[in-house]
mmCIF file of C-alpha atoms in Angstrom:
data_model
loop_
_atom_site.group_PDB
_atom_site.id
_atom_site.type_symbol
_atom_site.label_atom_id
_atom_site.label_comp_id
_atom_site.label_asym_id
_atom_site.label_seq_id
_atom_site.Cartn_x
_atom_site.Cartn_y
_atom_site.Cartn_z
ATOM 1 C CA MET A 1 74.670 97.611 97.471
ATOM 2 C CA THR A 2 73.057 98.264 94.100
ATOM 3 C CA GLY A 3 73.113 95.748 91.281
ATOM 4 C CA SER A 4 75.505 97.974 89.345
ATOM 5 C CA SER A 5 78.047 98.229 92.173
ATOM 6 C CA ALA A 6 77.780 94.495 92.817
ATOM 7 C CA GLN A 7 78.710 93.815 89.205
ATOM 8 C CA GLN A 8 81.670 96.166 89.430
ATOM 9 C CA ALA A 9 82.970 94.750 92.697
ATOM 10 C CA PRO A 10 85.945 92.454 91.954
ATOM 11 C CA HIS A 11 86.613 89.336 93.979
ATOM 12 C CA PRO A 12 88.587 89.788 97.250
ATOM 13 C CA GLY A 13 91.266 87.780 95.479
ATOM 14 C CA ALA A 14 92.489 91.090 94.030
ATOM 15 C CA VAL A 15 93.626 92.141 97.493
ATOM 16 C CA ARG A 16 95.306 88.789 98.081
ATOM 17 C CA TRP A 17 97.186 88.905 94.786
ATOM 18 C CA TRP A 18 98.350 92.427 95.544
ATOM 19 C CA LEU A 19 99.780 91.280 98.891
ATOM 20 C CA ILE A 20 101.371 88.218 97.291
ATOM 21 C CA VAL A 21 103.162 90.458 94.788
ATOM 22 C CA VAL A 22 104.384 92.765 97.573
ATOM 23 C CA ALA A 23 105.649 89.790 99.618
ATOM 24 C CA ALA A 24 107.454 88.373 96.576
ATOM 25 C CA LEU A 25 109.097 91.731 95.894
ATOM 26 C CA ILE A 26 110.262 91.955 99.507
ATOM 27 C CA ALA A 27 111.794 88.479 99.219
ATOM 28 C CA VAL A 28 113.640 89.573 96.081
ATOM 29 C CA MET A 29 114.675 92.768 97.875
ATOM 30 C CA VAL A 30 116.213 90.746 100.706
ATOM 31 C CA LEU A 31 118.212 88.654 98.236
ATOM 32 C CA VAL A 32 119.406 91.724 96.336
ATOM 33 C CA GLY A 33 120.405 93.218 99.683
ATOM 34 C CA GLY A 34 122.351 90.052 100.441
ATOM 35 C CA ALA A 35 124.153 90.271 97.120
ATOM 36 C CA THR A 36 124.876 93.943 97.784
ATOM 37 C CA ARG A 37 126.497 92.975 101.067
ATOM 38 C CA LEU A 38 128.467 90.069 99.603
ATOM 39 C CA THR A 39 129.844 92.241 96.803
ATOM 40 C CA GLU A 40 130.758 95.023 99.271
ATOM 41 C CA SER A 41 128.554 97.420 97.317
ATOM 42 C CA GLY A 42 126.424 98.950 100.060
ATOM 43 C CA LEU A 43 128.539 102.082 100.537
ATOM 44 C CA SER A 44 128.961 102.925 96.865
ATOM 45 C CA ILE A 45 126.219 105.594 97.006
ATOM 46 C CA VAL A 46 127.088 108.078 99.735
ATOM 47 C CA GLU A 47 123.957 110.255 99.571
ATOM 48 C CA TRP A 48 120.320 109.607 100.340
ATOM 49 C CA LYS A 49 118.094 111.230 97.728
ATOM 50 C CA PRO A 50 114.669 109.577 97.976
ATOM 51 C CA VAL A 51 113.343 111.258 94.817
ATOM 52 C CA THR A 52 116.219 112.411 92.605
ATOM 53 C CA GLY A 53 118.249 109.336 93.506
ATOM 54 C CA THR A 54 115.870 107.259 91.422
ATOM 55 C CA LEU A 55 117.928 108.126 88.369
ATOM 56 C CA PRO A 56 121.478 106.771 88.079
ATOM 57 C CA PRO A 57 124.314 108.857 86.613
ATOM 58 C CA LEU A 58 123.406 109.581 82.995
ATOM 59 C CA ASN A 59 126.722 110.811 81.604
ATOM 60 C CA GLU A 60 130.427 110.519 82.249
ATOM 61 C CA ALA A 61 130.573 113.687 84.328
ATOM 62 C CA GLN A 62 127.891 112.403 86.684
ATOM 63 C CA TRP A 63 129.678 109.054 87.001
ATOM 64 C CA VAL A 64 132.913 110.821 87.899
ATOM 65 C CA GLN A 65 131.061 112.931 90.486
ATOM 66 C CA ALA A 66 129.535 109.810 92.069
ATOM 67 C CA PHE A 67 132.938 108.116 92.097
ATOM 68 C CA GLU A 68 134.551 111.122 93.761
ATOM 69 C CA GLY A 69 131.951 110.919 96.518
ATOM 70 C CA TYR A 70 132.864 107.278 97.103
ATOM 71 C CA LYS A 71 136.584 108.117 97.154
ATOM 72 C CA ALA A 72 135.965 110.402 100.145
ATOM 73 C CA ILE A 73 134.882 107.586 102.492
ATOM 74 C CA PRO A 74 137.160 105.211 104.482
ATOM 75 C CA GLN A 75 136.128 102.086 102.568
ATOM 76 C CA TYR A 76 137.680 103.372 99.359
ATOM 77 C CA ARG A 77 140.832 104.696 101.011
ATOM 78 C CA GLU A 78 141.512 101.594 103.105
ATOM 79 C CA LEU A 79 140.108 98.751 101.006
ATOM 80 C CA ASN A 80 139.599 99.857 97.405
ATOM 81 C CA ALA A 81 142.252 102.480 96.718
ATOM 82 C CA GLY A 82 143.073 102.449 93.027
ATOM 83 C CA MET A 83 139.686 101.077 91.984
ATOM 84 C CA SER A 84 138.831 101.979 88.393
ATOM 85 C CA LEU A 85 135.670 103.774 87.348
ATOM 86 C CA ALA A 86 134.462 100.580 85.637
ATOM 87 C CA GLU A 87 134.905 98.635 88.883
ATOM 88 C CA PHE A 88 133.055 101.351 90.770
ATOM 89 C CA LYS A 89 130.148 101.115 88.342
ATOM 90 C CA THR A 90 129.760 97.420 89.183
ATOM 91 C CA ILE A 91 129.263 98.015 92.904
ATOM 92 C CA PHE A 92 127.209 101.147 92.216
ATOM 93 C CA TRP A 93 124.665 99.185 90.165
ATOM 94 C CA TRP A 94 124.125 96.686 92.987
ATOM 95 C CA GLU A 95 123.373 99.385 95.538
ATOM 96 C CA TRP A 96 121.313 101.452 93.092
ATOM 97 C CA SER A 97 119.247 98.377 92.184
ATOM 98 C CA HIS A 98 118.663 97.659 95.872
ATOM 99 C CA ARG A 99 117.439 101.200 96.514
ATOM 100 C CA LEU A 100 115.341 101.289 93.333
ATOM 101 C CA LEU A 101 113.645 98.051 94.323
ATOM 102 C CA GLY A 102 112.794 99.628 97.679
ATOM 103 C CA ARG A 103 111.112 102.517 95.881
ATOM 104 C CA VAL A 104 109.243 100.106 93.598
ATOM 105 C CA ILE A 105 107.969 98.159 96.600
ATOM 106 C CA GLY A 106 106.780 101.397 98.180
ATOM 107 C CA ALA A 107 104.807 102.319 95.069
ATOM 108 C CA VAL A 108 103.442 98.809 94.537
ATOM 109 C CA TYR A 109 102.217 98.797 98.128
ATOM 110 C CA LEU A 110 100.919 102.348 98.492
ATOM 111 C CA LEU A 111 99.058 102.939 95.236
ATOM 112 C CA PRO A 112 96.828 99.830 95.315
ATOM 113 C CA PHE A 113 96.355 100.326 99.065
ATOM 114 C CA LEU A 114 94.979 103.816 98.485
ATOM 115 C CA TYR A 115 92.773 102.504 95.686
ATOM 116 C CA PHE A 116 91.335 99.740 97.870
ATOM 117 C CA LEU A 117 90.738 102.258 100.661
ATOM 118 C CA TRP A 118 88.973 104.604 98.258
ATOM 119 C CA ARG A 119 86.716 101.815 97.006
ATOM 120 C CA GLY A 120 85.941 100.628 100.554
ATOM 121 C CA ALA A 121 87.349 97.190 99.791
ATOM 122 C CA LEU A 122 89.011 96.547 103.141
ATOM 123 C CA GLY A 123 87.454 95.525 106.437
ATOM 124 C CA ALA A 124 88.370 97.436 109.600
ATOM 125 C CA GLU A 125 90.732 94.772 110.964
ATOM 126 C CA LEU A 126 92.548 94.391 107.661
ATOM 127 C CA LYS A 127 92.898 98.168 107.297
ATOM 128 C CA ARG A 128 94.571 98.408 110.696
ATOM 129 C CA ARG A 129 97.049 95.691 109.789
ATOM 130 C CA LEU A 130 97.856 97.238 106.436
ATOM 131 C CA TRP A 131 98.413 100.685 107.946
ATOM 132 C CA VAL A 132 100.843 99.146 110.438
ATOM 133 C CA ILE A 133 102.692 97.403 107.592
ATOM 134 C CA PHE A 134 102.825 100.699 105.688
ATOM 135 C CA ALA A 135 104.308 102.451 108.728
ATOM 136 C CA LEU A 136 106.935 99.717 109.093
ATOM 137 C CA GLY A 137 107.815 100.102 105.415
ATOM 138 C CA ALA A 138 108.268 103.850 105.806
ATOM 139 C CA LEU A 139 110.465 103.225 108.831
ATOM 140 C CA GLN A 140 112.519 100.725 106.837
ATOM 141 C CA GLY A 141 113.631 103.403 104.401
ATOM 142 C CA GLY A 142 115.032 105.499 107.242
ATOM 143 C CA VAL A 143 116.665 102.457 108.846
ATOM 144 C CA GLY A 144 118.356 101.665 105.534
ATOM 145 C CA TRP A 145 120.013 105.085 105.392
ATOM 146 C CA TRP A 146 120.828 104.911 109.116
ATOM 147 C CA MET A 147 122.674 101.681 108.319
ATOM 148 C CA VAL A 148 124.565 103.122 105.351
ATOM 149 C CA ALA A 149 125.513 106.251 107.296
ATOM 150 C CA SER A 150 127.344 104.114 109.867
ATOM 151 C CA GLY A 151 129.988 103.266 107.241
ATOM 152 C CA LEU A 152 130.612 106.684 105.738
ATOM 153 C CA THR A 153 132.910 108.353 108.265
ATOM 154 C CA GLN A 154 134.972 106.121 110.561
ATOM 155 C CA ARG A 155 134.323 102.549 109.412
ATOM 156 C CA THR A 156 135.080 100.583 106.250
ATOM 157 C CA GLU A 157 131.749 98.759 106.456
ATOM 158 C CA VAL A 158 128.326 99.338 107.934
ATOM 159 C CA SER A 159 127.631 98.537 111.568
ATOM 160 C CA GLN A 160 126.591 94.909 112.019
ATOM 161 C CA TYR A 161 124.026 96.079 114.592
ATOM 162 C CA ARG A 162 122.354 98.321 112.037
ATOM 163 C CA LEU A 163 122.648 95.725 109.268
ATOM 164 C CA ALA A 164 120.888 93.162 111.466
ATOM 165 C CA THR A 165 118.184 95.683 112.366
ATOM 166 C CA HIS A 166 117.639 96.512 108.691
ATOM 167 C CA LEU A 167 117.328 92.855 107.684
ATOM 168 C CA VAL A 168 115.097 91.805 110.566
ATOM 169 C CA LEU A 169 112.751 94.743 110.004
ATOM 170 C CA ALA A 170 112.413 93.753 106.335
ATOM 171 C CA LEU A 171 111.587 90.200 107.393
ATOM 172 C CA ILE A 172 109.086 91.410 109.995
ATOM 173 C CA ILE A 173 107.290 93.291 107.212
ATOM 174 C CA PHE A 174 107.428 90.192 105.010
ATOM 175 C CA ALA A 175 106.148 87.971 107.838
ATOM 176 C CA SER A 176 103.337 90.436 108.605
ATOM 177 C CA ILE A 177 102.121 90.231 105.016
ATOM 178 C CA VAL A 178 102.321 86.423 105.000
ATOM 179 C CA TRP A 179 100.401 86.325 108.303
ATOM 180 C CA THR A 180 97.752 88.663 106.883
ATOM 181 C CA LEU A 181 97.394 86.542 103.763
ATOM 182 C CA ARG A 182 97.002 83.444 105.909
ATOM 183 C CA ARG A 183 94.297 85.154 107.970
ATOM 184 C CA MET A 184 92.409 86.054 104.802
ATOM 185 C CA THR A 185 92.392 82.489 103.471
ATOM 186 C CA ALA A 186 92.440 80.408 106.670
ATOM 187 C CA ARG A 187 90.086 77.480 107.088
ATOM 188 C CA PRO A 188 89.034 75.862 110.366
ATOM 189 C CA HIS A 189 91.382 73.257 111.869
ATOM 190 C CA PRO A 190 90.917 70.863 114.769
ATOM 191 C CA VAL A 191 91.556 72.254 118.233
ATOM 192 C CA VAL A 192 95.174 71.550 119.203
ATOM 193 C CA PRO A 193 96.818 71.229 122.637
ATOM 194 C CA LEU A 194 98.286 74.310 124.262
ATOM 195 C CA TRP A 195 101.835 72.969 124.200
ATOM 196 C CA LEU A 196 101.642 72.534 120.422
ATOM 197 C CA LYS A 197 100.681 76.193 120.081
ATOM 198 C CA VAL A 198 103.515 77.181 122.424
ATOM 199 C CA SER A 199 106.086 75.215 120.450
ATOM 200 C CA GLY A 200 104.806 76.758 117.213
ATOM 201 C CA VAL A 201 105.197 80.277 118.601
ATOM 202 C CA ALA A 202 108.639 79.321 119.984
ATOM 203 C CA LEU A 203 109.693 78.102 116.529
ATOM 204 C CA LEU A 204 108.724 81.418 114.953
ATOM 205 C CA ALA A 205 110.477 83.423 117.671
ATOM 206 C CA LEU A 206 113.624 81.295 117.418
ATOM 207 C CA THR A 207 113.585 81.677 113.637
ATOM 208 C CA PHE A 208 113.759 85.453 114.036
ATOM 209 C CA VAL A 209 116.575 85.106 116.579
ATOM 210 C CA GLN A 210 118.482 82.933 114.102
ATOM 211 C CA LEU A 211 117.924 85.423 111.294
ATOM 212 C CA TYR A 212 119.297 88.180 113.515
ATOM 213 C CA PHE A 213 122.396 86.112 114.332
ATOM 214 C CA GLY A 214 122.823 85.350 110.636
ATOM 215 C CA ALA A 215 122.816 89.071 109.891
ATOM 216 C CA LEU A 216 125.500 89.595 112.543
ATOM 217 C CA VAL A 217 127.579 86.836 110.925
ATOM 218 C CA ALA A 218 127.246 88.619 107.573
ATOM 219 C CA GLY A 219 128.010 92.016 109.066
ATOM 220 C CA LEU A 220 131.197 90.771 110.754
ATOM 221 C CA ARG A 221 132.153 88.511 107.822
ATOM 222 C CA ALA A 222 132.357 85.802 110.485
ATOM 223 C CA GLY A 223 131.576 83.108 107.930
ATOM 224 C CA ARG A 224 134.988 83.670 106.349
ATOM 225 C CA VAL A 225 136.900 83.202 109.600
ATOM 226 C CA TYR A 226 136.087 79.733 110.975
ATOM 227 C CA ASN A 227 135.533 77.419 108.025
ATOM 228 C CA THR A 228 135.398 73.986 109.631
ATOM 229 C CA TRP A 229 132.453 71.864 110.723
ATOM 230 C CA PRO A 230 131.314 70.430 113.113
ATOM 231 C CA GLU A 231 134.290 71.830 115.012
ATOM 232 C CA ILE A 232 134.832 75.555 115.316
ATOM 233 C CA ASP A 233 138.188 76.947 116.426
ATOM 234 C CA GLY A 234 139.385 73.393 117.031
ATOM 235 C CA ALA A 235 136.475 72.141 119.139
ATOM 236 C CA PHE A 236 132.724 71.597 119.031
ATOM 237 C CA ILE A 237 132.459 74.101 121.892
ATOM 238 C CA PRO A 238 135.327 76.639 121.865
ATOM 239 C CA SER A 239 137.104 77.619 125.062
ATOM 240 C CA ALA A 240 135.391 80.165 127.292
ATOM 241 C CA ALA A 241 138.508 82.336 127.158
ATOM 242 C CA ARG A 242 138.073 82.704 123.381
ATOM 243 C CA LEU A 243 134.315 83.150 123.515
ATOM 244 C CA TRP A 244 134.179 85.752 126.283
ATOM 245 C CA PHE A 245 137.357 87.820 126.151
ATOM 246 C CA GLU A 246 135.714 91.183 125.404
ATOM 247 C CA GLU A 247 134.452 93.476 128.167
ATOM 248 C CA PRO A 248 131.687 93.877 129.081
ATOM 249 C CA TRP A 249 130.837 90.219 128.458
ATOM 250 C CA TRP A 250 127.681 90.895 126.444
ATOM 251 C CA ARG A 251 129.646 92.589 123.662
ATOM 252 C CA ASN A 252 130.958 89.163 122.676
ATOM 253 C CA LEU A 253 127.440 88.219 121.587
ATOM 254 C CA PHE A 254 127.530 90.924 118.916
ATOM 255 C CA ASP A 255 131.185 91.834 118.242
ATOM 256 C CA ASN A 256 133.283 88.689 118.742
ATOM 257 C CA THR A 257 133.411 86.836 115.404
ATOM 258 C CA LEU A 258 133.927 83.470 117.099
ATOM 259 C CA THR A 259 131.046 83.938 119.518
ATOM 260 C CA VAL A 260 128.709 85.260 116.832
ATOM 261 C CA GLN A 261 129.364 82.318 114.502
ATOM 262 C CA PHE A 262 129.115 79.867 117.424
ATOM 263 C CA GLU A 263 125.742 81.212 118.572
ATOM 264 C CA HIS A 264 124.492 81.082 114.971
ATOM 265 C CA ARG A 265 125.477 77.401 114.789
ATOM 266 C CA MET A 266 124.008 76.487 118.162
ATOM 267 C CA THR A 267 120.734 78.261 117.393
ATOM 268 C CA ALA A 268 120.502 76.290 114.140
ATOM 269 C CA TYR A 269 120.820 73.017 116.065
ATOM 270 C CA ALA A 270 118.215 74.169 118.600
ATOM 271 C CA LEU A 271 115.846 75.228 115.823
ATOM 272 C CA LEU A 272 116.104 71.850 114.090
ATOM 273 C CA ILE A 273 115.591 69.900 117.321
ATOM 274 C CA LEU A 274 112.584 72.034 118.278
ATOM 275 C CA ALA A 275 111.087 71.604 114.802
ATOM 276 C CA VAL A 276 111.399 67.806 114.982
ATOM 277 C CA LEU A 277 109.842 67.701 118.462
ATOM 278 C CA HIS A 278 107.038 69.969 117.268
ATOM 279 C CA ALA A 279 106.321 67.675 114.306
ATOM 280 C CA ILE A 280 106.275 64.583 116.524
ATOM 281 C CA ASP A 281 103.891 66.330 118.929
ATOM 282 C CA ALA A 282 101.647 67.298 116.029
ATOM 283 C CA MET A 283 101.418 63.649 114.960
ATOM 284 C CA ARG A 284 100.794 62.391 118.488
ATOM 285 C CA SER A 285 98.107 65.039 118.995
ATOM 286 C CA ARG A 286 96.394 64.117 115.712
ATOM 287 C CA ALA A 287 96.312 67.809 114.969
ATOM 288 C CA GLY A 288 95.074 67.397 111.418
ATOM 289 C CA ALA A 289 96.737 66.951 108.048
ATOM 290 C CA ALA A 290 97.469 70.652 107.525
ATOM 291 C CA VAL A 291 99.176 71.090 110.905
ATOM 292 C CA ILE A 292 101.152 67.861 110.623
ATOM 293 C CA GLY A 293 102.157 68.599 107.041
ATOM 294 C CA GLY A 294 103.157 72.128 107.960
ATOM 295 C CA ALA A 295 105.299 70.833 110.817
ATOM 296 C CA TRP A 296 107.208 68.331 108.683
ATOM 297 C CA SER A 297 107.598 70.854 105.859
ATOM 298 C CA LEU A 298 109.267 73.120 108.382
ATOM 299 C CA VAL A 299 111.599 70.306 109.469
ATOM 300 C CA ALA A 300 112.570 69.680 105.842
ATOM 301 C CA ALA A 301 113.218 73.368 105.145
ATOM 302 C CA ILE A 302 115.323 73.812 108.288
ATOM 303 C CA THR A 303 117.334 70.693 107.412
ATOM 304 C CA LEU A 304 118.014 72.040 103.923
ATOM 305 C CA GLN A 305 118.897 75.416 105.387
ATOM 306 C CA ALA A 306 121.377 73.854 107.806
ATOM 307 C CA ALA A 307 122.996 71.863 104.989
ATOM 308 C CA LEU A 308 123.350 75.007 102.855
ATOM 309 C CA GLY A 309 124.803 76.863 105.829
ATOM 310 C CA ILE A 310 127.450 74.169 106.317
ATOM 311 C CA LEU A 311 128.347 74.140 102.611
ATOM 312 C CA THR A 312 128.521 77.932 102.547
ATOM 313 C CA LEU A 313 130.861 77.872 105.523
ATOM 314 C CA LEU A 314 133.137 75.106 104.213
ATOM 315 C CA HIS A 315 133.511 76.864 100.853
ATOM 316 C CA GLN A 316 134.229 80.237 102.506
ATOM 317 C CA VAL A 317 130.992 81.986 101.531
ATOM 318 C CA PRO A 318 130.762 81.908 97.719
ATOM 319 C CA ILE A 319 128.018 84.216 96.567
ATOM 320 C CA ASP A 320 125.845 81.511 94.980
ATOM 321 C CA LEU A 321 125.749 79.330 98.103
ATOM 322 C CA ALA A 322 125.356 82.348 100.381
ATOM 323 C CA LEU A 323 122.331 83.600 98.444
ATOM 324 C CA ALA A 324 120.814 80.103 98.348
ATOM 325 C CA HIS A 325 121.261 79.956 102.122
ATOM 326 C CA GLN A 326 119.489 83.295 102.442
ATOM 327 C CA ALA A 327 116.689 82.280 100.072
ATOM 328 C CA VAL A 328 115.902 79.127 102.035
ATOM 329 C CA ALA A 329 115.916 81.227 105.221
ATOM 330 C CA ILE A 330 112.989 83.139 103.721
ATOM 331 C CA VAL A 331 111.254 79.827 103.006
ATOM 332 C CA VAL A 332 111.805 78.720 106.620
ATOM 333 C CA LEU A 333 110.364 81.992 107.898
ATOM 334 C CA THR A 334 107.346 81.694 105.600
ATOM 335 C CA LEU A 335 106.596 78.150 106.776
ATOM 336 C CA ALA A 336 107.073 79.142 110.423
ATOM 337 C CA VAL A 337 104.623 82.038 110.036
ATOM 338 C CA LEU A 338 102.045 79.861 108.301
ATOM 339 C CA GLN A 339 102.343 77.135 110.913
ATOM 340 C CA THR A 340 102.073 79.527 113.837
ATOM 341 C CA GLU A 341 99.044 81.312 112.400
ATOM 342 C CA ARG A 342 97.488 77.925 111.666
ATOM 343 C CA LEU A 343 97.834 76.998 115.348
ATOM 344 C CA VAL A 344 96.876 80.221 117.119
ATOM 345 C CA ALA A 345 94.290 81.898 114.879
ATOM 346 C CA ARG A 346 90.695 82.379 115.940
ATOM 347 C CA ARG A 347 88.481 79.905 114.151
ATOM 348 C CA VAL A 348 85.334 81.842 113.353
ATOM 349 C CA GLY A 349 83.351 80.827 110.324
ATOM 350 C CA HIS A 350 82.946 84.371 109.007
ATOM 351 C CA ASP A 351 86.518 85.637 109.553
ATOM 352 C CA ARG A 352 87.228 85.644 105.854
ATOM 353 C CA GLN A 353 84.214 87.785 105.036
ATOM 354 C CA LYS A 354 85.032 90.215 107.849
ATOM 355 C CA LEU A 355 88.554 90.782 106.607
ATOM 356 C CA VAL A 356 87.720 91.830 103.064
ATOM 357 C CA LEU A 357 84.570 93.542 101.901
ATOM 358 C CA PRO A 358 83.487 93.697 98.257
ATOM 359 C CA LEU A 359 84.571 96.854 96.513
ATOM 360 C CA GLY A 360 81.889 99.463 96.797
ATOM 361 C CA GLN A 361 80.825 98.651 100.349
ATOM 362 C CA PRO A 362 81.935 100.995 103.141
ATOM 363 C CA GLY A 363 84.791 99.568 105.214
#
């Protein structure tokens, strides 16, 4: 590298800040998506126009045209018949904001990514990861429309299967960015026992399972059906006849509102118990301050998340509590990703330098 290019090469922190901004935008996107669901706004825009859809209706005629499109779908006819144009505008703005934010995230990710590639600022391993994340983001746009399309013809809401897929994919992208950031800034930690690594990976996997079940609960509006705790349907464990009445049996796991809410509750208990055991193991193993602190931070976040979930349930899913519950879920996921990467990552002294090269060097 010449002296001139060395002076022009910014610190690798530029790449980290870019990824932090993208991760923050995805977190906001998830919350806006949650609000869109809670306000029943997701079907207010019945067309997918990736480019021209960036602009909202700009005059009264365009608003009327958009409203007429909404009137043609089952949700309007069966749930919102008689809705005024002003009421339609409210739900339209939620869905439009959600889609616009998706476009913004795409631009915020792609343009700096291309710039960093052009300047040779990314190491080979980091480039591979970022291309995978880009591909997942492109897929997410199609999955979003696939979800919306499920509610435009025969249903009054989107499919809970597709809603859960859409949410989990967004969180996989978010987790991938957090993992990448952790890899770029990781410092060596003491060697930890295998079982501590296994429990860390299990915590992350179970967190994703719980997020999927939470999306099913939202998709089925199951949180509005059984609003008691710790009992559900009159018992801590409902009767098998009520849990497994649909055929084939596995459909109950996804379609039966009682079963879906029950499995969401039970997974929350399992997640909290596993987190506590993991933290105790970390202390007994003398795994280091970062690992022990990360474990207990995860316990605290899961406890808060469980408390918010109970309050949300008892108050029949008010939007403020529901969004707080969703926000802390993102915190739990972030801590689980950081803890797992902390436990399983290779500890090579030059990893950080290999991941990001100074701008101007070939990647």
